[in-house]
mmCIF file of C-alpha atoms in Angstrom:
data_model
loop_
_atom_site.group_PDB
_atom_site.id
_atom_site.type_symbol
_atom_site.label_atom_id
_atom_site.label_comp_id
_atom_site.label_asym_id
_atom_site.label_seq_id
_atom_site.Cartn_x
_atom_site.Cartn_y
_atom_site.Cartn_z
ATOM 1 C CA MET A 2 45.963 18.046 -17.772
ATOM 2 C CA ALA A 3 45.455 21.859 -17.884
ATOM 3 C CA TYR A 4 44.107 24.408 -20.310
ATOM 4 C CA GLU A 5 45.707 27.387 -21.458
ATOM 5 C CA ILE A 6 43.050 30.625 -21.778
ATOM 6 C CA ASN A 7 44.002 33.912 -22.612
ATOM 7 C CA ASN A 8 47.879 33.006 -21.895
ATOM 8 C CA GLN A 9 46.863 31.147 -18.339
ATOM 9 C CA VAL A 10 47.027 27.390 -17.272
ATOM 10 C CA LEU A 11 44.032 26.614 -15.596
ATOM 11 C CA PRO A 12 44.616 23.004 -14.290
ATOM 12 C CA THR A 13 41.365 20.667 -14.310
ATOM 13 C CA SER A 14 41.685 19.942 -10.862
ATOM 14 C CA PHE A 15 38.525 21.926 -9.756
ATOM 15 C CA GLY A 16 36.400 19.331 -11.517
ATOM 16 C CA ARG A 17 38.378 16.498 -12.639
ATOM 17 C CA LEU A 18 35.906 15.400 -15.075
ATOM 18 C CA LYS A 19 37.115 12.871 -17.263
ATOM 19 C CA SER A 20 35.446 11.820 -20.664
ATOM 20 C CA GLY A 21 31.987 10.108 -20.319
ATOM 21 C CA GLU A 22 31.692 10.833 -16.424
ATOM 22 C CA SER A 23 28.487 11.307 -15.071
ATOM 23 C CA THR A 24 27.693 15.205 -13.464
ATOM 24 C CA THR A 25 24.440 13.656 -11.766
ATOM 25 C CA SER A 26 24.716 14.210 -7.915
ATOM 26 C CA PRO A 27 24.286 10.344 -5.694
ATOM 27 C CA LEU A 28 20.403 11.974 -4.723
ATOM 28 C CA ALA A 29 19.247 12.302 -8.182
ATOM 29 C CA SER A 30 20.676 8.840 -9.267
ATOM 30 C CA GLN A 31 18.815 7.108 -6.566
ATOM 31 C CA LEU A 32 15.323 9.461 -7.551
ATOM 32 C CA ARG A 33 15.889 8.418 -10.902
ATOM 33 C CA GLY A 34 16.119 4.925 -10.215
ATOM 34 C CA VAL A 35 13.229 4.860 -7.625
ATOM 35 C CA LEU A 36 10.901 6.258 -10.253
ATOM 36 C CA ALA A 37 12.130 3.702 -13.030
ATOM 37 C CA SER A 38 11.207 1.001 -10.546
ATOM 38 C CA LEU A 39 7.760 2.480 -9.779
ATOM 39 C CA PHE A 40 6.860 3.769 -12.717
ATOM 40 C CA PRO A 41 5.902 0.275 -14.874
ATOM 41 C CA ARG A 42 3.798 -0.500 -11.995
ATOM 42 C CA TYR A 43 2.000 2.638 -10.745
ATOM 43 C CA GLY A 44 2.768 4.299 -14.382
ATOM 44 C CA LEU A 45 -1.056 4.034 -15.532
ATOM 45 C CA LEU A 46 -2.318 5.221 -12.381
ATOM 46 C CA ILE A 47 -0.174 7.995 -12.313
ATOM 47 C CA SER A 48 -1.131 8.662 -15.355
ATOM 48 C CA PHE A 49 -5.135 8.393 -14.760
ATOM 49 C CA LEU A 50 -4.855 10.287 -11.579
ATOM 50 C CA VAL A 51 -3.503 13.448 -13.834
ATOM 51 C CA LEU A 52 -5.586 13.221 -16.091
ATOM 52 C CA TRP A 53 -8.615 13.606 -13.986
ATOM 53 C CA GLN A 54 -7.275 16.571 -11.998
ATOM 54 C CA VAL A 55 -6.213 18.260 -15.525
ATOM 55 C CA SER A 56 -9.158 17.587 -17.055
ATOM 56 C CA SER A 57 -11.424 18.690 -14.315
ATOM 57 C CA THR A 58 -9.461 21.698 -13.628
ATOM 58 C CA ARG A 59 -9.715 22.765 -17.395
ATOM 59 C CA GLY A 60 -13.296 22.139 -17.722
ATOM 60 C CA TRP A 61 -12.507 19.340 -20.208
ATOM 61 C CA VAL A 62 -15.321 17.266 -17.732
ATOM 62 C CA ASN A 63 -18.173 18.846 -15.901
ATOM 63 C CA PRO A 64 -16.299 19.513 -12.734
ATOM 64 C CA ALA A 65 -19.537 19.344 -10.831
ATOM 65 C CA VAL A 66 -19.996 15.828 -11.414
ATOM 66 C CA PHE A 67 -16.370 15.175 -11.535
ATOM 67 C CA PRO A 68 -14.716 17.124 -8.978
ATOM 68 C CA PRO A 69 -10.386 17.910 -8.858
ATOM 69 C CA LEU A 70 -8.675 15.401 -6.962
ATOM 70 C CA ASN A 71 -7.770 18.018 -4.876
ATOM 71 C CA VAL A 72 -11.082 19.302 -3.633
ATOM 72 C CA ILE A 73 -11.988 15.907 -3.103
ATOM 73 C CA LEU A 74 -8.698 15.112 -0.537
ATOM 74 C CA SER A 75 -9.890 18.505 0.754
ATOM 75 C CA ALA A 76 -13.625 17.216 1.309
ATOM 76 C CA LEU A 77 -12.243 14.021 2.707
ATOM 77 C CA TRP A 78 -9.359 15.465 5.224
ATOM 78 C CA THR A 79 -12.267 18.219 6.421
ATOM 79 C CA ASN A 80 -14.497 15.212 7.517
ATOM 80 C CA LEU A 81 -11.647 13.185 8.811
ATOM 81 C CA ALA A 82 -10.616 16.180 10.973
ATOM 82 C CA ASN A 83 -13.994 17.378 12.507
ATOM 83 C CA GLY A 84 -14.559 13.744 13.092
ATOM 84 C CA ALA A 85 -17.520 13.536 10.387
ATOM 85 C CA LEU A 86 -16.528 10.350 9.049
ATOM 86 C CA LEU A 87 -14.744 8.421 12.246
ATOM 87 C CA ASP A 88 -18.149 7.167 13.563
ATOM 88 C CA ASP A 89 -18.777 5.852 9.780
ATOM 89 C CA ILE A 90 -15.484 3.903 9.723
ATOM 90 C CA ALA A 91 -15.670 2.584 13.223
ATOM 91 C CA ILE A 92 -19.349 0.856 11.920
ATOM 92 C CA SER A 93 -18.652 -0.272 8.672
ATOM 93 C CA LEU A 94 -15.057 -1.766 10.224
ATOM 94 C CA GLN A 95 -17.138 -3.459 12.851
ATOM 95 C CA ARG A 96 -19.773 -4.453 10.044
ATOM 96 C CA ALA A 97 -17.373 -5.851 7.931
ATOM 97 C CA GLY A 98 -14.661 -7.442 10.314
ATOM 98 C CA THR A 99 -17.536 -9.265 12.365
ATOM 99 C CA ALA A 100 -18.657 -11.080 9.252
ATOM 100 C CA PHE A 101 -14.944 -11.560 7.728
ATOM 101 C CA ALA A 102 -14.269 -13.162 11.318
ATOM 102 C CA PHE A 103 -17.230 -15.559 11.189
ATOM 103 C CA ALA A 104 -16.421 -16.378 7.456
ATOM 104 C CA VAL A 105 -12.952 -16.955 8.297
ATOM 105 C CA VAL A 106 -13.588 -19.563 11.573
ATOM 106 C CA VAL A 107 -16.664 -21.121 9.811
ATOM 107 C CA GLY A 108 -14.897 -21.343 5.936
ATOM 108 C CA ILE A 109 -11.394 -22.475 6.777
ATOM 109 C CA PRO A 110 -12.294 -25.704 9.280
ATOM 110 C CA LEU A 111 -15.140 -26.741 6.861
ATOM 111 C CA GLY A 112 -12.701 -26.478 4.057
ATOM 112 C CA LEU A 113 -9.913 -28.409 5.944
ATOM 113 C CA PHE A 114 -12.873 -30.904 6.597
ATOM 114 C CA MET A 115 -13.984 -31.291 2.937
ATOM 115 C CA GLY A 116 -10.564 -31.306 1.364
ATOM 116 C CA GLN A 117 -9.824 -34.416 3.013
ATOM 117 C CA PHE A 118 -12.955 -36.264 2.711
ATOM 118 C CA ARG A 119 -13.727 -36.848 -0.644
ATOM 119 C CA LEU A 120 -17.263 -38.497 -0.021
ATOM 120 C CA VAL A 121 -17.724 -35.312 2.200
ATOM 121 C CA GLU A 122 -17.159 -32.609 -0.527
ATOM 122 C CA GLN A 123 -18.991 -34.759 -3.415
ATOM 123 C CA ALA A 124 -22.087 -34.247 -1.026
ATOM 124 C CA LEU A 125 -21.548 -30.831 -0.286
ATOM 125 C CA ASP A 126 -20.430 -29.536 -3.621
ATOM 126 C CA PRO A 127 -23.664 -29.204 -5.429
ATOM 127 C CA ILE A 128 -25.430 -27.584 -2.597
ATOM 128 C CA LEU A 129 -22.607 -25.215 -1.914
ATOM 129 C CA GLN A 130 -22.030 -24.513 -5.667
ATOM 130 C CA LEU A 131 -25.669 -23.438 -6.122
ATOM 131 C CA PHE A 132 -25.264 -20.857 -3.254
ATOM 132 C CA ARG A 133 -22.223 -19.644 -4.595
ATOM 133 C CA GLN A 134 -23.570 -18.554 -7.811
ATOM 134 C CA THR A 135 -26.522 -17.146 -6.206
ATOM 135 C CA SER A 136 -25.916 -12.779 -5.735
ATOM 136 C CA ALA A 137 -25.910 -12.573 -2.155
ATOM 137 C CA LEU A 138 -27.382 -9.171 -2.978
ATOM 138 C CA ALA A 139 -30.355 -11.109 -4.067
ATOM 139 C CA LEU A 140 -31.020 -12.833 -1.294
ATOM 140 C CA TYR A 141 -30.321 -9.887 0.979
ATOM 141 C CA PRO A 142 -34.343 -9.383 0.671
ATOM 142 C CA VAL A 143 -34.564 -12.776 2.297
ATOM 143 C CA PHE A 144 -32.521 -11.633 5.106
ATOM 144 C CA ILE A 145 -34.150 -8.592 5.553
ATOM 145 C CA LEU A 146 -37.142 -11.047 5.802
ATOM 146 C CA LEU A 147 -35.777 -13.381 8.119
ATOM 147 C CA LEU A 148 -33.624 -11.335 10.733
ATOM 148 C CA GLY A 149 -35.061 -7.964 10.284
ATOM 149 C CA LEU A 150 -33.467 -4.634 8.877
ATOM 150 C CA GLY A 151 -31.002 -4.140 11.867
ATOM 151 C CA GLU A 152 -27.358 -5.053 12.537
ATOM 152 C CA THR A 153 -27.845 -8.614 11.950
ATOM 153 C CA SER A 154 -28.856 -8.999 8.555
ATOM 154 C CA LYS A 155 -26.218 -6.573 7.027
ATOM 155 C CA ILE A 156 -23.370 -8.566 8.785
ATOM 156 C CA PHE A 157 -25.225 -12.325 7.761
ATOM 157 C CA VAL A 158 -25.110 -11.127 3.809
ATOM 158 C CA ILE A 159 -21.783 -9.978 4.007
ATOM 159 C CA PHE A 160 -20.857 -13.250 6.341
ATOM 160 C CA TRP A 161 -22.395 -15.093 2.839
ATOM 161 C CA ALA A 162 -20.712 -13.413 0.611
ATOM 162 C CA THR A 163 -17.154 -13.586 2.106
ATOM 163 C CA LEU A 164 -17.803 -17.483 3.125
ATOM 164 C CA PHE A 165 -17.418 -18.917 -0.362
ATOM 165 C CA PRO A 166 -14.184 -17.447 -1.787
ATOM 166 C CA VAL A 167 -12.044 -18.917 1.509
ATOM 167 C CA LEU A 168 -14.376 -21.697 1.866
ATOM 168 C CA LEU A 169 -13.334 -23.050 -2.147
ATOM 169 C CA ALA A 170 -9.490 -21.851 -1.526
ATOM 170 C CA THR A 171 -9.032 -23.809 1.436
ATOM 171 C CA ILE A 172 -10.950 -26.846 -0.133
ATOM 172 C CA SER A 173 -8.418 -26.098 -3.438
ATOM 173 C CA GLY A 174 -5.156 -26.030 -1.448
ATOM 174 C CA VAL A 175 -5.923 -29.053 0.493
ATOM 175 C CA LYS A 176 -6.923 -30.882 -2.970
ATOM 176 C CA GLU A 177 -3.359 -29.715 -4.002
ATOM 177 C CA VAL A 178 -1.142 -30.977 -1.763
ATOM 178 C CA ASP A 179 1.722 -33.177 -3.345
ATOM 179 C CA GLN A 180 0.339 -37.028 -2.632
ATOM 180 C CA LYS A 181 4.036 -37.706 -2.146
ATOM 181 C CA LEU A 182 4.805 -35.565 0.664
ATOM 182 C CA ILE A 183 2.117 -37.246 2.257
ATOM 183 C CA GLU A 184 2.910 -40.948 1.720
ATOM 184 C CA MET A 185 6.777 -39.873 2.681
ATOM 185 C CA ALA A 186 5.660 -38.642 5.615
ATOM 186 C CA ARG A 187 3.117 -41.848 6.526
ATOM 187 C CA THR A 188 6.632 -44.096 5.273
ATOM 188 C CA TYR A 189 8.322 -42.608 7.900
ATOM 189 C CA GLY A 190 5.944 -43.166 10.924
ATOM 190 C CA ALA A 191 3.760 -40.111 10.563
ATOM 191 C CA GLY A 192 -0.297 -40.767 11.944
ATOM 192 C CA PRO A 193 -3.261 -38.948 10.472
ATOM 193 C CA LEU A 194 -2.476 -36.037 12.634
ATOM 194 C CA THR A 195 1.213 -35.457 12.677
ATOM 195 C CA VAL A 196 0.160 -35.548 8.286
ATOM 196 C CA PHE A 197 -2.307 -33.162 8.844
ATOM 197 C CA ARG A 198 -0.751 -30.655 11.146
ATOM 198 C CA ARG A 199 2.772 -30.845 9.415
ATOM 199 C CA VAL A 200 2.201 -31.495 5.972
ATOM 200 C CA ILE A 201 -1.716 -30.170 4.770
ATOM 201 C CA LEU A 202 -1.791 -27.763 6.653
ATOM 202 C CA PRO A 203 1.467 -25.785 6.058
ATOM 203 C CA ALA A 204 1.156 -26.506 2.205
ATOM 204 C CA SER A 205 -2.777 -25.593 2.023
ATOM 205 C CA VAL A 206 -2.001 -21.918 4.068
ATOM 206 C CA PRO A 207 -0.834 -19.869 0.670
ATOM 207 C CA ALA A 208 -4.447 -20.886 -1.069
ATOM 208 C CA ILE A 209 -5.733 -20.079 2.353
ATOM 209 C CA PHE A 210 -4.778 -16.798 2.319
ATOM 210 C CA VAL A 211 -5.529 -15.652 -1.645
ATOM 211 C CA GLY A 212 -9.385 -17.080 -0.333
ATOM 212 C CA LEU A 213 -8.501 -14.441 2.452
ATOM 213 C CA ARG A 214 -7.564 -11.599 0.479
ATOM 214 C CA LEU A 215 -10.855 -12.294 -2.260
ATOM 215 C CA SER A 216 -12.784 -12.501 0.955
ATOM 216 C CA ALA A 217 -11.674 -9.337 2.192
ATOM 217 C CA THR A 218 -12.438 -7.276 -0.726
ATOM 218 C CA THR A 219 -15.776 -8.848 -1.077
ATOM 219 C CA ALA A 220 -16.590 -8.068 2.469
ATOM 220 C CA LEU A 221 -15.676 -4.232 1.584
ATOM 221 C CA LEU A 222 -17.891 -4.803 -1.735
ATOM 222 C CA LEU A 223 -21.134 -6.059 0.438
ATOM 223 C CA LEU A 224 -20.534 -3.825 2.849
ATOM 224 C CA ILE A 225 -21.510 -0.736 0.632
ATOM 225 C CA ALA A 226 -24.479 -2.444 -0.890
ATOM 226 C CA ALA A 227 -25.620 -3.392 2.762
ATOM 227 C CA GLU A 228 -25.430 -0.005 4.368
ATOM 228 C CA MET A 229 -27.163 1.751 1.397
ATOM 229 C CA ILE A 230 -30.271 0.072 2.407
ATOM 230 C CA GLY A 231 -31.662 0.354 5.941
ATOM 231 C CA ALA A 232 -28.645 2.235 7.796
ATOM 232 C CA ASN A 233 -28.411 5.519 9.150
ATOM 233 C CA LYS A 234 -24.526 5.567 9.737
ATOM 234 C CA GLY A 235 -21.580 4.091 8.088
ATOM 235 C CA ILE A 236 -19.365 4.814 4.915
ATOM 236 C CA GLY A 237 -21.822 3.287 2.286
ATOM 237 C CA PHE A 238 -24.695 5.217 3.813
ATOM 238 C CA GLN A 239 -22.350 8.783 3.779
ATOM 239 C CA VAL A 240 -21.971 7.465 -0.198
ATOM 240 C CA MET A 241 -25.691 7.131 -0.876
ATOM 241 C CA ASN A 242 -26.462 10.236 1.429
ATOM 242 C CA ALA A 243 -24.268 12.617 -0.400
ATOM 243 C CA GLN A 244 -25.028 11.449 -3.573
ATOM 244 C CA TYR A 245 -28.832 12.354 -2.562
ATOM 245 C CA ASN A 246 -27.611 16.188 -1.706
ATOM 246 C CA PHE A 247 -25.388 16.765 -3.859
ATOM 247 C CA GLN A 248 -22.407 16.755 -1.983
ATOM 248 C CA ILE A 249 -20.225 15.166 -4.852
ATOM 249 C CA PRO A 250 -16.877 15.981 -3.282
ATOM 250 C CA LEU A 251 -18.085 13.743 0.093
ATOM 251 C CA MET A 252 -19.602 11.209 -1.670
ATOM 252 C CA PHE A 253 -15.886 10.732 -4.072
ATOM 253 C CA ALA A 254 -14.184 11.395 -0.538
ATOM 254 C CA ALA A 255 -16.063 8.135 0.865
ATOM 255 C CA ILE A 256 -15.557 6.114 -1.847
ATOM 256 C CA LEU A 257 -11.574 7.040 -1.650
ATOM 257 C CA LEU A 258 -11.698 5.532 1.919
ATOM 258 C CA LEU A 259 -12.762 2.628 0.612
ATOM 259 C CA ALA A 260 -10.635 2.364 -1.566
ATOM 260 C CA PHE A 261 -8.051 3.199 0.894
ATOM 261 C CA LEU A 262 -9.208 0.503 3.399
ATOM 262 C CA GLY A 263 -9.189 -2.428 0.836
ATOM 263 C CA LEU A 264 -5.731 -1.382 -0.043
ATOM 264 C CA ALA A 265 -4.972 -1.767 3.758
ATOM 265 C CA ALA A 266 -6.658 -4.992 4.077
ATOM 266 C CA ASN A 267 -4.951 -6.242 1.520
ATOM 267 C CA ALA A 268 -1.486 -4.945 2.211
ATOM 268 C CA LEU A 269 -2.303 -6.658 5.960
ATOM 269 C CA LEU A 270 -3.188 -10.107 4.905
ATOM 270 C CA VAL A 271 -0.095 -10.013 2.241
ATOM 271 C CA LEU A 272 2.265 -8.885 4.976
ATOM 272 C CA LEU A 273 0.616 -11.433 7.012
ATOM 273 C CA GLN A 274 1.638 -14.145 4.062
ATOM 274 C CA ARG A 275 4.789 -13.495 3.927
ATOM 275 C CA ARG A 276 5.312 -13.920 7.784
ATOM 276 C CA LEU A 277 3.490 -17.197 8.178
ATOM 277 C CA CYS A 278 4.703 -18.558 4.613
ATOM 278 C CA ARG A 279 8.204 -17.739 4.359
ATOM 279 C CA TRP A 280 9.465 -20.990 3.062
ATOM 280 C CA SER A 281 6.665 -20.234 -0.128
ATOM 281 C CA GLN A 282 8.547 -16.892 -1.080
ATOM 282 C CA PRO A 283 10.301 -17.252 -4.002
ATOM 283 C CA SER A 284 14.347 -16.727 -3.464
ATOM 284 C CA ARG A 285 15.823 -13.902 -5.009
#
């Protein structure tokens, strides 16, 4: 096929475009596909961040109270680069990590035990429900009176709050194990220890990870409250100290840093769950 322009015949081989053929490059198509997959999940978050930036820079809100995101990110980068926040991050992670580790060590074995023995669960459930419904922050003054205003009380209040999610999730996971699987294992001659190791424990792992993720989030939430009282180091202390000194960009930078730490902890637990529970992942 050719076109005649000014009595000259020009071939169409330079484009060879047929009707309905797209001129979009493969890179643009891939970028469009990535955006199409990300926007349904992160579109609202991106819109919120854009609105924050625009409203602060345009003066729709008071920039002294809500600084632009670029100012907050600049404050975060500056304090990370000069090492001002690195010690606080290390101390906060040590406190939250220690409390979370103790909650795992206590909560999972106790939950596995209570989930298998109904009488033990019935005996301990009322007091556990009473303690669970009592706010850890309300008990924090009691912990301070008993343990002092040092690291022990801070770690213990975080441990207290993080214990119950993993404990109750473990109990629920054990109780929801399919009884037909247990009966089948016993039919084939499996003893109690084998049934627990090969049936009950693997079937409870997904529910346990749900509790671990809730506990990790709770640990960071309680960390802030614990570090706002009687602490001179930590991310929570930096939030309060920046607020007292009206260093609002630094305050939001510390809050943003906590959000990043929470997302990182959740992502790490999700990755570990996928590694350990491949059999429970839905097939695609």
